[in-house]
Tab-separated table of C-alpha atoms and ligand atoms in Angstrom:
chain	number	residue	atom	x	y	z
A	1	UNK	CA	17.345	45.205	18.760
A	2	UNK	CA	17.052	45.230	14.621
A	3	UNK	CA	16.366	49.068	13.066
A	4	UNK	CA	13.185	48.913	11.091
A	5	UNK	CA	14.694	49.289	7.601
A	6	UNK	CA	11.101	49.626	6.934
A	7	UNK	CA	10.578	52.926	8.583
A	8	UNK	CA	13.176	54.446	7.486
A	9	UNK	CA	13.364	57.673	4.995
A	10	UNK	CA	15.768	57.559	1.917
A	11	UNK	CA	17.608	60.135	3.992
A	12	UNK	CA	18.077	58.244	6.250
A	13	UNK	CA	18.469	55.202	4.475
A	14	UNK	CA	21.263	57.040	2.518
A	15	UNK	CA	23.219	58.207	5.848
A	16	UNK	CA	23.211	54.229	6.977
A	17	UNK	CA	24.839	53.449	3.782
A	18	UNK	CA	27.475	55.871	3.334
A	19	UNK	CA	28.883	55.242	6.662
A	20	UNK	CA	28.437	51.021	5.596
A	21	UNK	CA	31.293	52.867	2.446
A	22	UNK	CA	28.690	52.185	0.560
A	23	UNK	CA	27.652	54.458	-2.922
A	24	UNK	CA	24.732	56.314	-2.876
A	25	UNK	CA	23.576	54.354	-6.028
A	26	UNK	CA	22.686	51.631	-3.557
A	27	UNK	CA	20.645	53.696	-0.662
A	28	UNK	CA	18.079	54.373	-4.027
A	29	UNK	CA	18.190	50.493	-5.061
A	30	UNK	CA	17.016	49.671	-1.155
A	31	UNK	CA	14.558	52.026	-0.511
A	32	UNK	CA	13.422	51.307	-5.031
A	33	UNK	CA	13.311	47.509	-3.314
A	34	UNK	CA	11.373	48.199	-0.164
A	35	UNK	CA	8.081	50.636	-1.418
A	36	UNK	CA	8.028	50.109	-5.096
A	37	UNK	CA	9.378	46.502	-4.687
A	38	UNK	CA	8.002	46.478	-2.131
A	39	UNK	CA	9.858	43.296	-0.608
A	40	UNK	CA	9.752	41.320	2.377
A	41	UNK	CA	13.148	40.636	1.915
A	42	UNK	CA	16.951	41.755	1.801
A	43	UNK	CA	17.076	38.447	-0.956
A	44	UNK	CA	14.827	39.819	-2.474
A	45	UNK	CA	16.692	42.864	-3.496
A	46	UNK	CA	19.093	40.908	-6.477
A	47	UNK	CA	20.920	43.814	-7.561
A	48	UNK	CA	22.551	44.200	-3.877
A	49	UNK	CA	25.063	42.376	-3.763
A	50	UNK	CA	25.154	39.297	-1.556
A	51	UNK	CA	27.823	40.308	0.856
A	52	UNK	CA	26.378	43.866	1.569
A	53	UNK	CA	22.163	41.322	1.635
A	54	UNK	CA	24.142	39.596	4.984
A	55	UNK	CA	25.860	43.496	6.350
A	56	UNK	CA	21.689	44.742	5.383
A	57	UNK	CA	20.323	41.826	7.230
A	58	UNK	CA	23.229	42.403	10.449
A	59	UNK	CA	22.183	45.753	11.291
A	60	UNK	CA	18.026	45.493	9.939
A	61	UNK	CA	14.833	43.988	9.688
A	62	UNK	CA	11.947	44.827	7.565
A	63	UNK	CA	9.159	43.909	10.563
A	64	UNK	CA	7.026	42.530	8.046
A	65	UNK	CA	3.151	41.903	9.014
A	66	UNK	CA	2.280	38.182	8.115
A	67	UNK	CA	-0.641	36.759	7.233
A	68	UNK	CA	-2.681	35.449	9.686
A	69	UNK	CA	-5.949	34.075	8.607
A	70	UNK	CA	-7.719	36.417	5.504
A	71	UNK	CA	-11.598	36.869	6.017
A	72	UNK	CA	-13.353	37.634	2.510
A	73	UNK	CA	-17.528	38.366	1.881
A	74	UNK	CA	-19.579	37.101	0.285
A	75	UNK	CA	-21.590	40.023	-0.834
A	76	UNK	CA	-19.256	42.801	-1.991
A	77	UNK	CA	-15.356	41.302	-1.833
A	78	UNK	CA	-14.125	42.804	1.463
A	79	UNK	CA	-11.311	41.504	2.482
A	80	UNK	CA	-10.079	41.068	6.136
A	81	UNK	CA	-6.859	40.148	7.716
A	82	UNK	CA	-5.561	39.611	10.960
A	83	UNK	CA	-1.954	39.926	10.463
A	84	UNK	CA	0.742	38.728	12.916
A	85	UNK	CA	4.026	41.194	14.022
A	86	UNK	CA	7.100	40.697	14.670
A	87	UNK	CA	6.725	40.512	18.166
A	88	UNK	CA	3.717	37.377	17.877
A	89	UNK	CA	1.675	40.652	18.038
A	90	UNK	CA	-2.009	40.756	15.946
A	91	UNK	CA	-3.363	43.603	14.620
A	92	UNK	CA	-6.390	43.820	11.590
A	93	UNK	CA	-6.881	45.232	7.914
A	94	UNK	CA	-9.668	45.470	6.220
A	95	UNK	CA	-9.681	46.292	2.286
A	96	UNK	CA	-12.900	47.437	0.201
A	97	UNK	CA	-13.517	47.517	-3.283
A	98	UNK	CA	-14.612	51.193	-4.004
A	99	UNK	CA	-15.853	52.341	-8.153
A	100	UNK	CA	-13.463	54.326	-7.791
A	101	UNK	CA	-10.744	52.444	-6.864
A	102	UNK	CA	-9.043	49.812	-3.356
A	103	UNK	CA	-9.038	51.270	0.064
A	104	UNK	CA	-7.730	50.302	2.902
A	105	UNK	CA	-8.018	50.365	6.121
A	106	UNK	CA	-5.070	50.468	8.369
A	107	UNK	CA	-4.945	50.083	12.205
A	108	UNK	CA	-2.418	52.878	13.964
A	109	UNK	CA	-1.371	49.656	17.164
A	110	UNK	CA	-2.458	47.156	18.513
A	111	UNK	CA	-4.760	47.942	20.959
A	112	UNK	CA	-6.344	51.672	22.093
A	113	UNK	CA	-6.082	53.060	25.324
A	114	UNK	CA	-9.308	55.389	24.760
A	115	UNK	CA	-11.636	53.125	25.954
A	116	UNK	CA	-14.897	54.433	23.941
A	117	UNK	CA	-17.319	52.296	25.068
A	118	UNK	CA	-18.884	50.395	21.398
A	119	UNK	CA	-15.435	49.968	20.313
A	120	UNK	CA	-14.022	46.113	19.938
A	121	UNK	CA	-11.269	47.368	19.732
A	122	UNK	CA	-9.982	49.026	23.289
A	123	UNK	CA	-11.708	45.903	25.436
A	124	UNK	CA	-8.390	43.703	25.825
A	125	UNK	CA	-6.662	47.868	26.177
A	126	UNK	CA	-3.446	48.354	24.635
A	127	UNK	CA	-0.685	46.929	23.913
A	128	UNK	CA	1.935	49.266	21.551
A	129	UNK	CA	2.266	51.520	18.789
A	130	UNK	CA	2.740	50.152	15.381
A	131	UNK	CA	5.683	51.466	13.890
A	132	UNK	CA	5.683	53.029	10.124
A	133	UNK	CA	6.978	51.036	8.490
A	134	UNK	CA	3.919	48.469	9.953
A	135	UNK	CA	2.148	50.396	8.899
A	136	UNK	CA	3.380	50.350	5.699
A	137	UNK	CA	3.759	46.755	5.754
A	138	UNK	CA	0.286	46.023	6.050
A	139	UNK	CA	-0.821	47.736	2.735
A	140	UNK	CA	2.148	46.106	0.902
A	141	UNK	CA	1.403	42.816	2.307
A	142	UNK	CA	-2.093	42.729	1.435
A	143	UNK	CA	-1.576	44.451	-1.952
A	144	UNK	CA	0.657	41.896	-3.136
A	145	UNK	CA	-1.695	39.322	-1.971
A	146	UNK	CA	-4.426	40.723	-3.804
A	147	UNK	CA	-2.153	41.165	-6.799
A	148	UNK	CA	-4.244	44.771	-5.992
A	149	UNK	CA	-2.986	47.943	-5.902
A	150	UNK	CA	-4.289	50.512	-3.216
A	151	UNK	CA	-5.168	54.347	-4.158
A	152	UNK	CA	-7.251	55.096	-1.147
A	153	UNK	CA	-6.003	54.568	2.837
A	154	UNK	CA	-8.257	55.039	5.493
A	155	UNK	CA	-7.137	55.055	9.176
A	156	UNK	CA	-9.815	53.833	10.403
A	157	UNK	CA	-8.275	49.903	11.671
A	158	UNK	CA	-7.179	50.187	15.318
A	159	UNK	CA	-5.554	52.037	17.663
A	160	UNK	CA	-5.908	55.575	18.148
A	161	UNK	CA	-3.309	57.408	14.930
A	162	UNK	CA	-3.606	61.157	16.621
A	163	UNK	CA	-1.937	59.222	20.436
A	164	UNK	CA	1.061	57.435	17.782
A	165	UNK	CA	1.533	61.068	16.232
A	166	UNK	CA	5.303	60.853	15.355
A	167	UNK	CA	4.879	56.884	13.500
A	168	UNK	CA	1.881	58.281	11.971
A	169	UNK	CA	3.530	61.220	10.456
A	170	UNK	CA	6.259	59.241	9.533
A	171	UNK	CA	4.000	57.113	7.205
A	172	UNK	CA	2.010	59.146	6.077
A	173	UNK	CA	5.352	60.778	4.413
A	174	UNK	CA	6.069	57.894	2.943
A	175	UNK	CA	3.016	57.172	2.007
A	176	UNK	CA	2.997	59.377	-0.507
A	177	UNK	CA	6.301	59.223	-1.850
A	178	UNK	CA	6.941	59.087	-4.807
A	179	UNK	CA	9.271	56.531	-5.317
A	180	UNK	CA	7.052	54.731	-2.915
A	181	UNK	CA	3.930	53.743	-2.646
A	182	UNK	CA	2.978	57.529	-3.961
A	183	UNK	CA	-0.869	58.099	-2.690
A	184	UNK	CA	-1.936	61.423	-3.390
A	185	UNK	CA	-2.554	63.058	0.131
A	186	UNK	CA	-6.233	63.612	-0.113
A	187	UNK	CA	-6.721	60.024	-0.627
A	188	UNK	CA	-5.991	59.667	2.639
A	189	UNK	CA	-8.291	60.220	5.217
A	190	UNK	CA	-7.512	59.996	9.087
A	191	UNK	CA	-9.827	59.150	11.882
A	192	UNK	CA	-9.182	60.251	15.338
A	193	UNK	CA	-11.766	60.158	18.335
A	194	UNK	CA	-11.615	63.711	19.544
A	195	UNK	CA	-7.319	64.295	20.855
A	196	UNK	CA	-7.140	67.720	20.673
A	197	UNK	CA	-3.604	68.481	21.562
A	198	UNK	CA	-3.314	66.233	17.715
A	199	UNK	CA	-5.713	67.766	16.051
A	200	UNK	CA	-3.183	71.293	15.977
A	201	UNK	CA	-0.238	69.458	15.368
A	202	UNK	CA	-1.232	68.288	12.608
A	203	UNK	CA	-3.021	71.511	11.513
A	204	UNK	CA	0.778	72.564	12.054
A	205	UNK	CA	1.838	70.023	9.178
A	206	UNK	CA	-1.178	72.064	6.963
A	207	UNK	CA	-1.348	68.302	4.979
A	208	UNK	CA	-3.557	68.111	1.970
A	209	UNK	CA	-5.458	64.604	4.438
A	210	UNK	CA	-9.147	64.380	4.473
A	211	UNK	CA	-9.248	64.628	9.342
A	212	UNK	CA	-12.440	62.906	10.376
A	213	UNK	CA	-14.195	63.407	13.776
A	214	UNK	CA	-15.652	60.590	15.299
A	215	UNK	CA	-18.184	62.707	17.510
A	216	UNK	CA	-20.860	59.938	17.687
A	217	UNK	CA	-22.448	62.915	20.626
A	218	UNK	CA	-23.942	66.124	20.420
A	219	UNK	CA	-23.102	67.178	23.889
A	220	UNK	CA	-21.347	66.157	26.564
A	221	UNK	CA	-23.475	64.129	28.996
A	222	UNK	CA	-24.086	61.544	26.685
A	223	UNK	CA	-20.591	61.992	25.053
A	224	UNK	CA	-19.029	61.461	27.965
A	225	UNK	CA	-20.944	58.739	28.481
A	226	UNK	CA	-19.188	56.634	25.238
A	227	UNK	CA	-16.006	57.938	25.180
A	228	UNK	CA	-14.032	59.049	27.710
A	229	UNK	CA	-11.684	60.961	26.183
A	230	UNK	CA	-14.922	63.496	25.888
A	231	UNK	CA	-13.692	64.663	29.501
A	232	UNK	CA	-10.277	65.676	29.150
A	233	UNK	CA	-11.033	67.597	25.567
A	234	UNK	CA	-14.745	68.083	25.772
A	235	UNK	CA	-17.328	69.372	22.499
A	236	UNK	CA	-16.757	72.845	22.804
A	237	UNK	CA	-12.956	72.146	22.806
A	238	UNK	CA	-13.230	69.436	19.844
A	239	UNK	CA	-15.543	72.162	17.961
A	240	UNK	CA	-13.290	75.146	18.118
A	241	UNK	CA	-10.276	73.095	17.014
A	242	UNK	CA	-11.779	71.554	14.074
A	243	UNK	CA	-13.228	74.687	13.573
A	244	UNK	CA	-9.507	76.171	13.192
A	245	UNK	CA	-8.187	73.109	11.873
A	246	UNK	CA	-10.510	73.927	9.181
A	247	UNK	CA	-9.559	77.790	8.560
A	248	UNK	CA	-5.776	76.645	8.448
A	249	UNK	CA	-6.544	73.966	6.069
A	250	UNK	CA	-9.175	74.907	3.694
A	251	UNK	CA	-10.428	71.206	4.044
A	252	UNK	CA	-13.431	69.966	5.293
A	253	UNK	CA	-13.926	67.879	8.365
A	254	UNK	CA	-15.903	64.679	8.662
A	255	UNK	CA	-17.522	64.350	11.475
A	256	UNK	CA	-18.534	60.401	12.148
A	257	UNK	CA	-21.516	59.628	14.149
A	258	UNK	CA	-22.366	56.435	14.588
A	259	UNK	CA	-25.861	55.743	15.689
A	260	UNK	CA	-26.875	53.907	18.368
A	261	UNK	CA	-30.131	52.980	19.214
A	262	UNK	CA	-32.174	56.024	22.395
A	263	UNK	CA	-28.311	56.942	23.522
A	264	UNK	CA	-28.095	59.235	20.472
A	265	UNK	CA	-30.022	59.365	18.194
A	266	UNK	CA	-33.136	60.854	18.673
A	267	UNK	CA	-34.167	64.225	16.502
A	268	UNK	CA	-33.733	66.417	19.631
A	269	UNK	CA	-29.537	65.478	19.267
A	270	UNK	CA	-29.966	65.765	15.038
A	271	UNK	CA	-30.726	69.798	16.606
A	272	UNK	CA	-28.110	69.937	18.600
A	273	UNK	CA	-25.231	68.516	16.527
A	274	UNK	CA	-26.465	70.823	13.440
A	275	UNK	CA	-26.854	74.209	15.716
A	276	UNK	CA	-23.515	73.360	15.924
A	277	UNK	CA	-22.263	72.806	13.350
A	278	UNK	CA	-23.879	75.161	11.832
A	279	UNK	CA	-21.147	77.325	9.573
A	280	UNK	CA	-18.361	74.935	9.800
A	281	UNK	CA	-16.639	73.531	6.365
A	282	UNK	CA	-17.825	70.500	7.211
A	283	UNK	CA	-19.876	66.600	6.186
A	284	UNK	CA	-21.594	64.446	8.771
A	285	UNK	CA	-21.534	60.666	8.125
A	286	UNK	CA	-24.331	58.619	10.421
A	287	UNK	CA	-23.057	54.887	10.601
A	288	UNK	CA	-25.588	52.369	11.610
A	289	UNK	CA	-23.538	51.487	14.932
A	290	UNK	CA	-22.289	48.112	14.274
A	291	UNK	CA	-22.845	45.154	17.229
A	292	UNK	CA	-20.265	44.203	19.657
A	293	UNK	CA	-20.363	40.576	20.923
A	294	UNK	CA	-19.469	42.541	24.329
A	295	UNK	CA	-21.136	46.068	24.184
A	296	UNK	CA	-25.837	45.615	24.213
A	297	UNK	CA	-26.047	48.456	21.965
A	298	UNK	CA	-28.386	48.204	18.925
A	299	UNK	CA	-28.307	50.169	15.475
A	300	UNK	CA	-31.091	53.006	15.255
A	301	UNK	CA	-34.177	51.974	12.895
A	302	UNK	CA	-34.253	53.280	9.358
A	303	UNK	CA	-37.071	55.335	10.015
A	304	UNK	CA	-34.850	57.114	12.988
A	305	UNK	CA	-32.273	57.355	11.348
A	306	UNK	CA	-33.839	58.661	8.499
A	307	UNK	CA	-35.597	61.344	10.653
A	308	UNK	CA	-31.466	61.879	11.007
A	309	UNK	CA	-30.990	63.463	8.248
A	310	UNK	CA	-33.833	65.335	7.475
A	311	UNK	CA	-33.582	67.226	10.057
A	312	UNK	CA	-29.524	67.804	9.715
A	313	UNK	CA	-30.419	68.234	5.643
A	314	UNK	CA	-33.096	71.231	7.096
A	315	UNK	CA	-30.372	73.122	8.275
A	316	UNK	CA	-28.199	72.885	5.556
A	317	UNK	CA	-25.516	69.984	7.145
A	318	UNK	CA	-23.908	67.552	4.508
A	319	UNK	CA	-24.979	64.354	5.021
A	320	UNK	CA	-24.153	60.773	4.884
A	321	UNK	CA	-25.061	57.572	5.391
A	322	UNK	CA	-22.112	55.195	5.533
A	323	UNK	CA	-22.597	51.657	2.920
A	324	UNK	CA	-21.840	48.640	5.918
A	325	UNK	CA	-18.967	46.664	3.894
A	326	UNK	CA	-17.553	43.031	4.587
A	327	UNK	CA	-21.141	42.881	7.505
A	328	UNK	CA	-20.463	38.405	7.035
A	329	UNK	CA	-16.393	38.633	8.316
A	330	UNK	CA	-16.662	41.923	11.371
A	331	UNK	CA	-15.373	44.062	9.461
A	332	UNK	CA	-15.513	46.692	11.592
A	333	UNK	CA	-13.415	47.863	14.205
A	334	UNK	CA	-11.266	45.435	16.593
A	335	UNK	CA	-13.152	42.576	16.295
A	336	UNK	CA	-11.469	40.190	14.751
A	337	UNK	CA	-7.733	40.561	16.629
A	338	UNK	CA	-10.608	39.666	19.771
A	339	UNK	CA	-12.057	36.510	18.408
A	340	UNK	CA	-8.742	35.230	18.206
A	341	UNK	CA	-6.562	36.640	21.372
A	342	UNK	CA	-11.048	34.807	24.016
A	343	UNK	CA	-9.549	31.874	21.471
B	401	SAH	N1	-9.350	55.933	16.924
B	401	SAH	C1	-10.248	56.794	15.860
B	401	SAH	C2	-9.472	55.277	15.036
B	401	SAH	C3	-10.458	54.670	15.031
B	401	SAH	S1	-11.809	54.801	13.197
B	401	SAH	C4	-11.131	57.302	16.200
B	401	SAH	O1	-11.428	56.565	16.948
B	401	SAH	O2	-11.796	58.301	15.283
B	401	SAH	C5	-12.796	53.711	13.195
B	401	SAH	C6	-14.511	54.232	13.487
B	401	SAH	O3	-15.458	53.431	13.641
B	401	SAH	C7	-14.501	55.556	14.863
B	401	SAH	O4	-14.947	56.479	13.999
B	401	SAH	C8	-15.216	54.640	15.994
B	401	SAH	O5	-15.464	55.785	16.343
B	401	SAH	C9	-16.253	53.952	14.876
B	401	SAH	N2	-16.153	52.492	15.883
B	401	SAH	C10	-15.800	52.093	16.279
B	401	SAH	N3	-16.542	51.149	16.985
B	401	SAH	C11	-18.331	50.911	16.355
B	401	SAH	C12	-19.053	50.060	16.026
B	401	SAH	N4	-19.057	49.326	16.764
B	401	SAH	N5	-20.262	50.659	15.275
B	401	SAH	C13	-19.744	52.148	14.438
B	401	SAH	N6	-18.854	52.598	14.355
B	401	SAH	C14	-17.606	51.565	15.240
């Protein structure tokens, strides 16, 4: 199997290049073609000799994402891609336009093991982890296709990023490299369903990214029914990890809370949530749940959401409601990939 060159750090490329008896500057050129010019083939590296390009092709591959399907929302210009990977698997990526710039929502795995029952991502199970270069390629390919420069990344696509820890850390280091995409770590959000061991590992890295926690319930009774991960790490264990994380990194945590009618949206739930988050450096983001064909959850009505907000605010918890983007193109988690798989 050829090595995935887009996943390699500059130092790793340099080592390989020196072993091929090439000069150091060649490694700089290759790295720059890959991550600054963001080319998808060795033949586009025009200042590299043809002989060396052929040699590179024998040892390495770029494992690009190619566009299989592209949907553009007529409401808000949200773009959703279904990308094909080198092994024929499919992943989803969404590009959203905000006042401050473009945000890309990337996938971190093909499928998902976590099995949250309101989410379409895991319905067909888990296939494999994405390499760092495949996560980068989602951004590079979308940017090239749309002729834009992305300023923000959210790891909120298909997959559980903390279940693919090493590749995700490698991706974060490449995407923030000043000799590449050069994103600010502060413009990156990583979302987890609550893999506590991964939260502690991430804490040790002391990154300035925003950690989002898909909480979705204030207690074990509700959370264990909707999110199997809660049976391994329950609400108290998760919230303890979150407190430790904010103390260690001084970064505010964002709690995602999908409002599901009759499941987790009562005033009692709001009060319980407020009491558990009291005093934590955090923010709650309410998401009206998206309906998924295979599931029969419905979203809470506006009145319910407003009542929930009032209670959280009364307890001085920061709260916002997520804007719905791309609602006409099924822009949320796993829905497009599902569509193709079931055809
Ligand atoms: N596995 C990670 C990354 C996925 S992020 C995580 O769970 O955080 C995707 C976000 O969308 C998560 O907060 C997830 O819980 C949420 N989500 C999944 N299905 C949804 C649905 N049908 N409606 C609203 N939000 C949903």
